[in-house]
CSV table of C-alpha atoms in Angstrom, one decimal:
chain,number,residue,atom,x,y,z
A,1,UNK,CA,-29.7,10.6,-6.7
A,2,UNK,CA,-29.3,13.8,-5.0
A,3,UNK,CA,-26.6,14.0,-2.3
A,4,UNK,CA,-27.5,14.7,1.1
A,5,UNK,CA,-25.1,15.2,4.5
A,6,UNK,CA,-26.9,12.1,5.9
A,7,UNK,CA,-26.3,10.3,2.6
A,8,UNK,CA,-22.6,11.1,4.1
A,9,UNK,CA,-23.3,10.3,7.7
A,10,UNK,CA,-25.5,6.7,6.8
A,11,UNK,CA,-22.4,5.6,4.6
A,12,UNK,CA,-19.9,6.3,7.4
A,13,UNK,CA,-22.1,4.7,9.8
A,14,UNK,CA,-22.7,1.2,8.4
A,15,UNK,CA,-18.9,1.5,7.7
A,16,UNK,CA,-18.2,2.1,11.3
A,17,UNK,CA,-20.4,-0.7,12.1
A,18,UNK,CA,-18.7,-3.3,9.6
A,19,UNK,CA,-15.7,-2.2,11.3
A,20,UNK,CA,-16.5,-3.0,14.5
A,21,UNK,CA,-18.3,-6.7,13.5
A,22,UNK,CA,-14.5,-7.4,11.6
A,23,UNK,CA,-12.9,-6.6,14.3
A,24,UNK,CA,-15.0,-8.9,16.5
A,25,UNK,CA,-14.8,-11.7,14.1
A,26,UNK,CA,-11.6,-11.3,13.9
A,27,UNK,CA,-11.0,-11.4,17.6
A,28,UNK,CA,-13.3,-14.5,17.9
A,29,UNK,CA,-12.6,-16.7,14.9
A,30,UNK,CA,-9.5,-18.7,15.2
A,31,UNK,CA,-9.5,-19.3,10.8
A,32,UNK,CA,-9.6,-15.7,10.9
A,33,UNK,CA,-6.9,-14.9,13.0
A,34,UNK,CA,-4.9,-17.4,10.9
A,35,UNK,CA,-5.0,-15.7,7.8
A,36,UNK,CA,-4.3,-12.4,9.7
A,37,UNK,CA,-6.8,-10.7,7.4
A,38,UNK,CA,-7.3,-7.0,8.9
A,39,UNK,CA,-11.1,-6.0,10.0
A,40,UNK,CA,-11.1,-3.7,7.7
A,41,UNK,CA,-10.8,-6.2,4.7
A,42,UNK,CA,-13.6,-7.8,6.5
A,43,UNK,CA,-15.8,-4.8,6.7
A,44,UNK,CA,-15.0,-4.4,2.8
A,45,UNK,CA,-16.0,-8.0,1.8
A,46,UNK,CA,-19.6,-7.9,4.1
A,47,UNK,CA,-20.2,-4.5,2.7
A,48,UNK,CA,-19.3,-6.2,-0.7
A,49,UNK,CA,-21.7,-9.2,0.0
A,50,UNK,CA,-24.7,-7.6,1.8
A,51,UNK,CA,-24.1,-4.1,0.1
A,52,UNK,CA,-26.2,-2.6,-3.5
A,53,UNK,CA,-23.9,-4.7,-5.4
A,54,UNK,CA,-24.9,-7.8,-4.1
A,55,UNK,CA,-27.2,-8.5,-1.7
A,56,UNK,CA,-28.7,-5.4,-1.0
A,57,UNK,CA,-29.4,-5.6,2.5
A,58,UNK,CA,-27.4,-2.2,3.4
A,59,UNK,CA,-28.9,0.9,2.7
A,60,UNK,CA,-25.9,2.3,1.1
A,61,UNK,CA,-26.0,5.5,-1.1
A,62,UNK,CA,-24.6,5.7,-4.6
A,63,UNK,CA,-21.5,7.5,-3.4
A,64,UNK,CA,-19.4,5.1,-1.8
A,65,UNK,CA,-17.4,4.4,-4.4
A,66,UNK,CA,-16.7,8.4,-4.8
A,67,UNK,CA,-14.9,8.1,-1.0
A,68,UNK,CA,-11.6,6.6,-2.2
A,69,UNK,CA,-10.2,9.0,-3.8
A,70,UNK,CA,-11.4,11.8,-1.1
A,71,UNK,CA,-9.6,9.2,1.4
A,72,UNK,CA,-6.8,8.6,-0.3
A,73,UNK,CA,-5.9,12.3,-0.6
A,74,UNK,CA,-6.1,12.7,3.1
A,75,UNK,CA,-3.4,9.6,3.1
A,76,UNK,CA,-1.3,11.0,0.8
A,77,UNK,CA,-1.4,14.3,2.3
A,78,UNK,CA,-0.5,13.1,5.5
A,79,UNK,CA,2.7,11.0,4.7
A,80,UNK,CA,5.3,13.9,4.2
A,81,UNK,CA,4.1,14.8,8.0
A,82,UNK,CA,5.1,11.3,9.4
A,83,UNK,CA,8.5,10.6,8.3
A,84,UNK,CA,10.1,13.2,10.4
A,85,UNK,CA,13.9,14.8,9.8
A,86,UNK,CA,16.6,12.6,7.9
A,87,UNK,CA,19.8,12.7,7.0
A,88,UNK,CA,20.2,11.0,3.4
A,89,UNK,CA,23.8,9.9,3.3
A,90,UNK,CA,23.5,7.9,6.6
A,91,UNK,CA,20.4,6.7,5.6
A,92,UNK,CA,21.4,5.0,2.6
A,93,UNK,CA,24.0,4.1,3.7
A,94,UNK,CA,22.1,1.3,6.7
A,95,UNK,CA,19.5,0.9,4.1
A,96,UNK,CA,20.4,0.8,0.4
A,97,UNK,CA,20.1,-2.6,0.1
A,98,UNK,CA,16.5,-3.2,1.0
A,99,UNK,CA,15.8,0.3,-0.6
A,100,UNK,CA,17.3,-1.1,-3.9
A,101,UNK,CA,15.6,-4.5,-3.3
A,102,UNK,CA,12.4,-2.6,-3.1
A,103,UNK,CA,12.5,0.3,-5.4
A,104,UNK,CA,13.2,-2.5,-8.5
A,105,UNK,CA,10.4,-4.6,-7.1
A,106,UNK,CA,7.9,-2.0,-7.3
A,107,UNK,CA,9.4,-0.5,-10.6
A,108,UNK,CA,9.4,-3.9,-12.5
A,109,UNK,CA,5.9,-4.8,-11.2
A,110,UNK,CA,4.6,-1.6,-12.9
A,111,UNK,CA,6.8,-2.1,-16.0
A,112,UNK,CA,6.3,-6.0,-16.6
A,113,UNK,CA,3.3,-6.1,-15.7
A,114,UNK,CA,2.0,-3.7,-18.1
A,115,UNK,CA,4.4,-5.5,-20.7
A,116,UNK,CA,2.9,-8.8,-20.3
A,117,UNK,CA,-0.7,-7.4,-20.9
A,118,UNK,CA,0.5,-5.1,-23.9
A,119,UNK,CA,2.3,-8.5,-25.2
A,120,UNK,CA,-0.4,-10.7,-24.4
A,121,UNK,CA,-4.0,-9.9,-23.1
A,122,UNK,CA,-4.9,-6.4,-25.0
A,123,UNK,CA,-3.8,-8.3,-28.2
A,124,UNK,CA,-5.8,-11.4,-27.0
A,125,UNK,CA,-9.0,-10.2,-25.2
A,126,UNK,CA,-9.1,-6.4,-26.6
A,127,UNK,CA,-8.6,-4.7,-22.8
A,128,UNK,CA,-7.2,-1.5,-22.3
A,129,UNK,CA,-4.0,-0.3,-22.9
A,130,UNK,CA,-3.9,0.4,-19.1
A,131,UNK,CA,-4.6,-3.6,-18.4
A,132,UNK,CA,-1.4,-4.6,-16.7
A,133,UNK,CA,-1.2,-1.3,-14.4
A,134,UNK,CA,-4.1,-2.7,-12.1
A,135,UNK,CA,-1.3,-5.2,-11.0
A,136,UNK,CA,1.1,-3.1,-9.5
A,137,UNK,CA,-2.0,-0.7,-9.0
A,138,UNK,CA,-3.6,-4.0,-6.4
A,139,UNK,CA,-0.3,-5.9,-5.4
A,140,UNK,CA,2.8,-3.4,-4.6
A,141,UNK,CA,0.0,-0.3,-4.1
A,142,UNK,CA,-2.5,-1.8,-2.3
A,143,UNK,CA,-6.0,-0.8,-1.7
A,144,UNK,CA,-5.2,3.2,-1.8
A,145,UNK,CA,-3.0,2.8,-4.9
A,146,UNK,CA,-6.1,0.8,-6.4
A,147,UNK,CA,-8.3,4.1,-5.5
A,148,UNK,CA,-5.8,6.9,-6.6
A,149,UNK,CA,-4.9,4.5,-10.2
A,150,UNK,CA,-9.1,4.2,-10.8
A,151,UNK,CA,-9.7,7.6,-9.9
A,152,UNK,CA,-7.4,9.0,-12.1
A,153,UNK,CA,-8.8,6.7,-15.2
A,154,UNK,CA,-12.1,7.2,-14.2
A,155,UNK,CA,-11.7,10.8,-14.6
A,156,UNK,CA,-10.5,10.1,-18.4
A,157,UNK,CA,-13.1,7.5,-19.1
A,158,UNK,CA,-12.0,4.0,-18.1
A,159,UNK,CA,-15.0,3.5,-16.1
A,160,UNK,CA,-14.1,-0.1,-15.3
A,161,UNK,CA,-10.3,0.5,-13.5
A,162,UNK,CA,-11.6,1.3,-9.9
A,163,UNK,CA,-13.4,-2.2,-9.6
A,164,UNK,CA,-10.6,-4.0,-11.3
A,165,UNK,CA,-8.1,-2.4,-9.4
A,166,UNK,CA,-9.6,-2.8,-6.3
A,167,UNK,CA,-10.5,-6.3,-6.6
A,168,UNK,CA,-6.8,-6.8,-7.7
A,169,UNK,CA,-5.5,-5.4,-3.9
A,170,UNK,CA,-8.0,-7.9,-1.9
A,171,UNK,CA,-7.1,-10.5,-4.2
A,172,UNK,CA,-3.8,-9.7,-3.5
A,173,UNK,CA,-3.5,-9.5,0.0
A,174,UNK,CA,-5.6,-12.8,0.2
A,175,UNK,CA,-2.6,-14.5,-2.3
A,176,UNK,CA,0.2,-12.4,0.3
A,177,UNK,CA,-0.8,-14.2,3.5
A,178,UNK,CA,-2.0,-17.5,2.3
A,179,UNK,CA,1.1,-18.0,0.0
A,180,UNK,CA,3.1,-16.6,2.2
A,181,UNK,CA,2.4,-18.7,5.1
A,182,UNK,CA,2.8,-22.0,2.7
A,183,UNK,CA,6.6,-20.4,2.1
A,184,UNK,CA,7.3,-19.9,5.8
A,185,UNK,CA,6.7,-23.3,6.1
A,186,UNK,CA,8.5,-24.7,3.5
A,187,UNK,CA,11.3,-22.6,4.5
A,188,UNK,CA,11.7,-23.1,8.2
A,189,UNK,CA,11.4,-27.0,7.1
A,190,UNK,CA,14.9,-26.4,5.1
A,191,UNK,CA,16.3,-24.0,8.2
A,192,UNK,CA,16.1,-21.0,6.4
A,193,UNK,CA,14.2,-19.0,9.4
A,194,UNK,CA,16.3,-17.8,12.3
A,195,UNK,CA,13.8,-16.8,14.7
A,196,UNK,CA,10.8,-18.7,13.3
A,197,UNK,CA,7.8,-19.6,15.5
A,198,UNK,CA,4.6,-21.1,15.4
A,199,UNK,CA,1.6,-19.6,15.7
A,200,UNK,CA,-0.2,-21.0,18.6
A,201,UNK,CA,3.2,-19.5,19.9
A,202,UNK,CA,2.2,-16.0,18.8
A,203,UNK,CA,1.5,-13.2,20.9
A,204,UNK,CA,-2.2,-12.9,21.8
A,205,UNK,CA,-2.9,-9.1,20.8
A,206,UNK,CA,-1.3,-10.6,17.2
A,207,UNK,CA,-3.6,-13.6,16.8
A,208,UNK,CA,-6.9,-11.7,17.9
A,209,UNK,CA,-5.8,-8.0,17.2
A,210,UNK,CA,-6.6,-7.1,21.1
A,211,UNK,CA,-4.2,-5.8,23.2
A,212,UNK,CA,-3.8,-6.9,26.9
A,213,UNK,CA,-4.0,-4.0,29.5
A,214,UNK,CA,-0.5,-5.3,30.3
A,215,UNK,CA,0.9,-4.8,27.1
A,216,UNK,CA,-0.6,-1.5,25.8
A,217,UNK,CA,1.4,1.8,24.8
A,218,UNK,CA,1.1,5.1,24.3
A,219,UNK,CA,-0.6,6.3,21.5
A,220,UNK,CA,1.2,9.5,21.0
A,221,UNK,CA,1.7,12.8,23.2
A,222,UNK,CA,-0.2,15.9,23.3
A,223,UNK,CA,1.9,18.5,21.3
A,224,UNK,CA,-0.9,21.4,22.1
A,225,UNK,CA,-2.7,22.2,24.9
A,226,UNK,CA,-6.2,21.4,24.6
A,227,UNK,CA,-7.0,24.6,26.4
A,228,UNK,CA,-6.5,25.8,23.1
A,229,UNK,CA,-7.2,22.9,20.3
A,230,UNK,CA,-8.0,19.5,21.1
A,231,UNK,CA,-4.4,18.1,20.0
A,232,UNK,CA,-6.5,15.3,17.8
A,233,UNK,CA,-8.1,17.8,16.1
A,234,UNK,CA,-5.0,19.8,15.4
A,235,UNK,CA,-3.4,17.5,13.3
A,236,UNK,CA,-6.8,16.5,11.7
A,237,UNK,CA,-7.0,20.1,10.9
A,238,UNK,CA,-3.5,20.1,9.8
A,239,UNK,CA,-3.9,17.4,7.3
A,240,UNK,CA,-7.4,18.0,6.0
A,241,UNK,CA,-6.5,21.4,4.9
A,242,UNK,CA,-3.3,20.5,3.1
A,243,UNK,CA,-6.1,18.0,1.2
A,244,UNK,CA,-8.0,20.7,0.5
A,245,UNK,CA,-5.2,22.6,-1.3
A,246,UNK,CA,-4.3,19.7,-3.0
A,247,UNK,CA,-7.8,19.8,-4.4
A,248,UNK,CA,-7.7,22.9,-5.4
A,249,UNK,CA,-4.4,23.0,-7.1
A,250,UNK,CA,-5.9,19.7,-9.3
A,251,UNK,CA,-9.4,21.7,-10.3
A,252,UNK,CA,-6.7,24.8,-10.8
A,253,UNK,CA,-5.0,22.7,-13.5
A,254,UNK,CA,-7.7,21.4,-15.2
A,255,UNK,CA,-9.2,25.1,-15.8
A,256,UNK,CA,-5.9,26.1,-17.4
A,257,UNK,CA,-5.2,23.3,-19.6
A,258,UNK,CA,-8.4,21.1,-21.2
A,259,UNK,CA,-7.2,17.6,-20.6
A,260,UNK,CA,-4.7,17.9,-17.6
A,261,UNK,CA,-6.2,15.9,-14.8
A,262,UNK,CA,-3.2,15.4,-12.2
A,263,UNK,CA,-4.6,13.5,-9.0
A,264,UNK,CA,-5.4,15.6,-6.2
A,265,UNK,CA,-3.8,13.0,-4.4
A,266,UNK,CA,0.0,13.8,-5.9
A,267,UNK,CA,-0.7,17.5,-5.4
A,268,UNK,CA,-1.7,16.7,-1.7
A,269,UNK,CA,1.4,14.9,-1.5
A,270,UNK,CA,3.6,17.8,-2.6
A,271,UNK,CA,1.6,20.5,-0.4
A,272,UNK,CA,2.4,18.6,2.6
A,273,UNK,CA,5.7,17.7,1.8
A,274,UNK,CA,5.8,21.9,1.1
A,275,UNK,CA,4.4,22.5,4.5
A,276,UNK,CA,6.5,19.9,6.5
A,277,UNK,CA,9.9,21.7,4.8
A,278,UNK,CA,8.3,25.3,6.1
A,279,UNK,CA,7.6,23.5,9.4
A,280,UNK,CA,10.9,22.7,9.4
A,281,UNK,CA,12.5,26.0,8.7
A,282,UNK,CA,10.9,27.3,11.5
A,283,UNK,CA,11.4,25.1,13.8
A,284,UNK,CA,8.1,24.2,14.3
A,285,UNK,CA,7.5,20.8,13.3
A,286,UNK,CA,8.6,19.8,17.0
A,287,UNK,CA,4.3,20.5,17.5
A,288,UNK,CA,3.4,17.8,15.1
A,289,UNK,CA,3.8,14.1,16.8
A,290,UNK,CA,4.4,11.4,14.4
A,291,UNK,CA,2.8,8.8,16.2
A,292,UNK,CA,-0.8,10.8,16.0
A,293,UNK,CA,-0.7,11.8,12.1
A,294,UNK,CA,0.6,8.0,11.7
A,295,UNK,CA,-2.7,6.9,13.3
A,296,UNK,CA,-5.1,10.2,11.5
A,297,UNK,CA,-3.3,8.1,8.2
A,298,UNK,CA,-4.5,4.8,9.5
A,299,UNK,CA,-7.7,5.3,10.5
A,300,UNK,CA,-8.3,7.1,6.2
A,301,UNK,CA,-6.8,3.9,4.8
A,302,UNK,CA,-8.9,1.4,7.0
A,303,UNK,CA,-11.9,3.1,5.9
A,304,UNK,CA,-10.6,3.5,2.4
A,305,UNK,CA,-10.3,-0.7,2.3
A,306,UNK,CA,-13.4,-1.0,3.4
A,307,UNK,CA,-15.4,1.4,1.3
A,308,UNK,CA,-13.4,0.4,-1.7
A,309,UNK,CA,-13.5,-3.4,-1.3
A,310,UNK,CA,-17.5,-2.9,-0.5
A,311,UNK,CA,-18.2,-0.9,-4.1
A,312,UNK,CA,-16.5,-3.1,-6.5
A,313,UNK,CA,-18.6,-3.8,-9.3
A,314,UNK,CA,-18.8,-7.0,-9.9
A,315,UNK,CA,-20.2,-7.2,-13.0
A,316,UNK,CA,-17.1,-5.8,-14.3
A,317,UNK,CA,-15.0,-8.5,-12.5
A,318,UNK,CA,-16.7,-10.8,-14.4
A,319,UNK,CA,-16.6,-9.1,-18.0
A,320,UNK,CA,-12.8,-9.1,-17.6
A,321,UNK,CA,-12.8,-12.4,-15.7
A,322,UNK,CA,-10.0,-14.6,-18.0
A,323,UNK,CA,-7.4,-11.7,-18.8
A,324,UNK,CA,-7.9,-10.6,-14.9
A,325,UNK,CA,-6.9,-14.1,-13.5
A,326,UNK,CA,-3.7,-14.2,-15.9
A,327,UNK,CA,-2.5,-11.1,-14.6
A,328,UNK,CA,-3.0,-12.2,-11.1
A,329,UNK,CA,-1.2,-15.6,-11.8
A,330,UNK,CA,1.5,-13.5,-13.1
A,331,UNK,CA,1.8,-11.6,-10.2
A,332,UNK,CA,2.2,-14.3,-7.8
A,333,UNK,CA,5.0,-15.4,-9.8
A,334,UNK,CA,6.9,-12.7,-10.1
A,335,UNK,CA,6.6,-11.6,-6.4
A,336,UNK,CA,7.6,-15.3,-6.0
A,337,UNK,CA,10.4,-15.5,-8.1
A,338,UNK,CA,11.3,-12.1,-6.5
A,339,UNK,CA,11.6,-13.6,-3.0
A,340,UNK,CA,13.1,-17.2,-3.3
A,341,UNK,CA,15.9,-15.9,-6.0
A,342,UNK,CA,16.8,-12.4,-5.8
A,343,UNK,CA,16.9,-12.0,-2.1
A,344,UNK,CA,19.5,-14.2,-1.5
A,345,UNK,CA,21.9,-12.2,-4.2
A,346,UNK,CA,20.7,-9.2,-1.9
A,347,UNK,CA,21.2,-9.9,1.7
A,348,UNK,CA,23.9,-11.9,2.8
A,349,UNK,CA,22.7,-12.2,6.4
A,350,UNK,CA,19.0,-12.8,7.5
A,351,UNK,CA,17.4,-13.2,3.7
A,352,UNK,CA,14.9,-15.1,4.7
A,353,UNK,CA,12.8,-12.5,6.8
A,354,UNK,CA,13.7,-9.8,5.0
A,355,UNK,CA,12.1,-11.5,1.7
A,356,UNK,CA,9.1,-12.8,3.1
A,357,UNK,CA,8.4,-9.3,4.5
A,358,UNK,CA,9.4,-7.7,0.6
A,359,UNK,CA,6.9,-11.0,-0.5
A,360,UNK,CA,3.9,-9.7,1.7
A,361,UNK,CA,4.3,-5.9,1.2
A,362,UNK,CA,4.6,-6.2,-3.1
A,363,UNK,CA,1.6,-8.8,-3.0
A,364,UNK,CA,-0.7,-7.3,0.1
A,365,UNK,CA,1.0,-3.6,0.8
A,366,UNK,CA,2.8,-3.4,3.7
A,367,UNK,CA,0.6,-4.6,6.3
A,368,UNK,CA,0.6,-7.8,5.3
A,369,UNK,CA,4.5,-7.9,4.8
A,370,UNK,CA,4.7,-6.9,8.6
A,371,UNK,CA,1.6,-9.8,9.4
A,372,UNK,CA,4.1,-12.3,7.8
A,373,UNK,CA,7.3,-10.6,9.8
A,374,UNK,CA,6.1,-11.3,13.1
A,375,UNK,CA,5.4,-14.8,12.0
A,376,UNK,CA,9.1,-15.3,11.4
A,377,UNK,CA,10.3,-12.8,13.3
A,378,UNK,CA,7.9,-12.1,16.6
A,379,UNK,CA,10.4,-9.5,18.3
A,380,UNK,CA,11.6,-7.9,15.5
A,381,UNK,CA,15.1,-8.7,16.5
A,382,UNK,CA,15.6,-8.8,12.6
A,383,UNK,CA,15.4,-4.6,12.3
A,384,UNK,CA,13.4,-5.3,9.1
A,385,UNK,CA,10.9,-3.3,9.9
A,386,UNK,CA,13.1,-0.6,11.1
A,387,UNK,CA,15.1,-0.8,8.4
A,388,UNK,CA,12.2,-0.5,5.6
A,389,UNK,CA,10.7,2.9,7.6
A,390,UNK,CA,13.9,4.2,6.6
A,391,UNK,CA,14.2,2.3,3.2
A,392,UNK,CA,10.5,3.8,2.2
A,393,UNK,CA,11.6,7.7,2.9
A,394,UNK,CA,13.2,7.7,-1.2
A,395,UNK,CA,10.8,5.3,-2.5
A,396,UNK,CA,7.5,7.3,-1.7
A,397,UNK,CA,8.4,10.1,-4.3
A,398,UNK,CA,9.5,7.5,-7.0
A,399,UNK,CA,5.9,5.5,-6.1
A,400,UNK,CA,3.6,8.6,-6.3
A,401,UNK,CA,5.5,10.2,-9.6
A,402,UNK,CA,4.6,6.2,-10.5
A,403,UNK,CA,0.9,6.6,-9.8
A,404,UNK,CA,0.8,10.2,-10.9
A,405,UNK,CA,2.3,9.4,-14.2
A,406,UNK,CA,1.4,6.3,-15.6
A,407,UNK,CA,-2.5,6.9,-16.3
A,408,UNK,CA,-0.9,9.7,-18.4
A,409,UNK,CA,1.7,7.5,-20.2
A,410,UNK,CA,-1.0,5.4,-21.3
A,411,UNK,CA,-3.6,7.6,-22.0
A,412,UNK,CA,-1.4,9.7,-24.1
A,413,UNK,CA,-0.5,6.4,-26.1
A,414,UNK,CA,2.4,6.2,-24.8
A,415,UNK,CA,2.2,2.9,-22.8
A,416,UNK,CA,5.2,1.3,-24.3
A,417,UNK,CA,7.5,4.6,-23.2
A,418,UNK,CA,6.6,3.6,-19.8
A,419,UNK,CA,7.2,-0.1,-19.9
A,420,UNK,CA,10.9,0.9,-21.3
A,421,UNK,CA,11.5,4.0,-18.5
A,422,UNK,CA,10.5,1.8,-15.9
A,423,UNK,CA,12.8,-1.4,-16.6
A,424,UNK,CA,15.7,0.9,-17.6
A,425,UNK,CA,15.0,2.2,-13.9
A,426,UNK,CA,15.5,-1.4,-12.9
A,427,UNK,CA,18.3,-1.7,-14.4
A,428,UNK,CA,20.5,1.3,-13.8
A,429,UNK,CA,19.5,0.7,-9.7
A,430,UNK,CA,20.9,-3.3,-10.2
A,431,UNK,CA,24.0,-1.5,-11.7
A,432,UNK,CA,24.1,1.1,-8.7
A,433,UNK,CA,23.7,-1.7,-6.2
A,434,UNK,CA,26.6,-4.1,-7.5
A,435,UNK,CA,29.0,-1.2,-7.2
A,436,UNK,CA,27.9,0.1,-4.1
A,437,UNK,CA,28.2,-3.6,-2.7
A,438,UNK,CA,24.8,-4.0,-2.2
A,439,UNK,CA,23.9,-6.7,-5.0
A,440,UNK,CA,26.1,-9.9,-4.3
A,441,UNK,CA,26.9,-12.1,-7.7
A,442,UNK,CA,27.6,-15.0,-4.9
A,443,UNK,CA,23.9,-16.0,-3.5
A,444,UNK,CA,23.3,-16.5,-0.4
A,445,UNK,CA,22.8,-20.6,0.8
């Protein structure tokens, strides 16, 4: 099928309108609002049902499943233009114990899990080597990890990641909020919850997703005039080009060396990071507002969910059907296990609301940790949420080295190098934490 700009502008357009119908069901169904699913996971599983892989009832082109991994650049470029200036020592200093709390959830996800399927399902049902990454790839990652992780296989000949790993992050962000509201439950019954409240209690705009005229904010401030550039535009610009570089830089690399496929993604990532430090330098980065590139970042991923949830192939779902449920049933119990035990060896005051958030962000990404924070904790009085913007600044270079990396561990055969590098990780930061203070050997009642 030849490739048009309306091929382009019809794809975008039914997206737009799935959007727009999840985020009216959403607004209007109260089972919906209850399981605080986000319209655009909606828009991904009507795409998914009445799309070329089902139904058939959308005119969708052939492409949309080539849109994640344009999309997730344009994330991934964008990041190292969000956080903003930080001072490290006094960061880790009100942080390290979530950071450390994190950083060996995500590293252990990545490194057991692709244990456990070395160990038991490529032995047992003849799957890739690369089995257990679609785990961490779904769970911690979330629906961008699953497109940078299948993209980067893809390119190498595991046709069959991008569905897997996408159908992993729905899965899992289905498992984070359902789950996670059955352990809020069973945790504010024991008294574990210190500012737990009930739904019906909830804010409106958080039940339905619409805000009151009452209750609105700012969405960011005009840096430029628009006499000159639209200030939208400008930081559209800004992060669209550093995409495009990033692109470049990965064709670049594969013309020099046959065989060398790094992610234009990662590259993205390290131009923008290049151009936020020159920003910086020259005292221009004042011109770039964090709350509009936030939102340019926002508005990629919710049409990455969408078009990735809507162009899983099902077929291969159900090919790898039995191996695919036993990883997810290990998942859920690790990130389990991770929140009722090793929480409460972590923070001495407020465990509770700082694990169910860890619980929702390593099973559903981050949105659904904070969808399960303002259950517990509607006002944020906790600083959870804070305290993780801060925690996340060193744990975005360890997580994109981790999805830069790995497809290249394992299709160099060394799969088994990385399941060692990665719980060694683990282990050194547990050995950091206790002598920094962080890890208590007394847990937390």
């Amino acid at each position: 099928m030849e490739f048009t700009i309306w091929n382009l502008v019809t794809d975008l357009g039914l997206i737009a309108m799935l959007l727009l119908v999840g985020m009216f069901l959403r607004a209007r169904i109260g089972l919906l609002q209850r399981s605080f699913m986000p319209a655009s996971i909606i828009a991904g599983i009507l795409g998914l049902i009445l799309g070329p892989n089902m139904l058939g009832l959308l005119p969708f082109s052939a492409f949309i499943g080539d849109y994640p991994g344009v999309l997730i650049a344009i994330v991934f470029a964008a990041i190292p233009l969000t956080t903003g200036r930080f001072n490290i020592r006094k960061m880790i200093n009100k942080v390290g114990g979530l950071w450390s709390y994190s950083q060996i959830a995500m590293l252990l996800m990545w490194g057991l899990g692709l244990l456990f399927a070395l160990v038991l399902l490529v032995p047992a049902f003849d799957v890739h080597t690369g089995f257990g990454l679609i785990l961490a790839a779904g769970f911690v990652g979330g629906h961008g990890t699953a497109a940078a992780l299948g993209d980067a296989f893809v390119q190498q000949g595991w046709e069959e990641a991008t569905s897997l790993a996408m159908t992993s992050a729905t899965l899992g962000a289905i498992l984070a909020i359902g789950v996670g509201l059955a352990l809020i439950r069973k945790s504010a019954n024991e008294g574990y919850a210190n500012y737990i409240s009930r739904f019906d209690e909830l804010p409106e705009e958080l039940r339905t997703g619409l805000i009151p005229e009452d209750k609105r904010e700012w969405g960011g401030k005009d840096t430029v005039s628009a006499i000159s550039i639209d200030p939208l535009v400008f930081h559209m610009a800004l992060v669209v080009f550093v995409t495009m570089i990033g692109y470049y830089l990965s064709q670049f690399g594969e013309s020099l060396y046959e065989g060398l496929a790094i992610p234009a993604f990662s590259l993205a990532f390290l131009v923008g990071l290049a151009l936020s430090l020159l920003l910086q330098a020259a005292d221009m980065d004042k011109y770039i507002d964090k709350s509009v590139m936030a939102k340019v970042s926002g508005s990629a991923t919710d049409v990455l969910v969408a078009f990735g949830i809507a162009s899983i192939n099902l077929t291969v779902v159900a090919q790898n059907l039995v191996p695919f449920l036993i990883l997810m049933a290990f998942g859920i119990l690790f990130t389990y296990t991770f929140y009722r035990l090793v929480s409460q060896y972590y923070f001495q005051e407020q465990w509770f609301e700082k694990g169910i958030f860890t619980f929702g962000w390593i099973t559903g990404a981050v949105a659904m940790g904070i969808a399960l924070l303002r259950i517990v904790d509607p006002k944020l009085e906790s600083g959870t949420l804070e305290d993780y913007g801060l925690a996340y600044i060193p744990i975005a270079p360890v997580e994109i080295a981790l999805i830069t990396f790995a497809p290249l561990f394992i299709l160099n055969g060394q799969h088994w190098l990385f399941t060692v590098i990665t719980i060694a990780l683990s282990i050194a930061i547990i050995i950091f934490s206790y002598t920094r203070g962080w890890l208590h050997l007394k847990r937390n009642a």
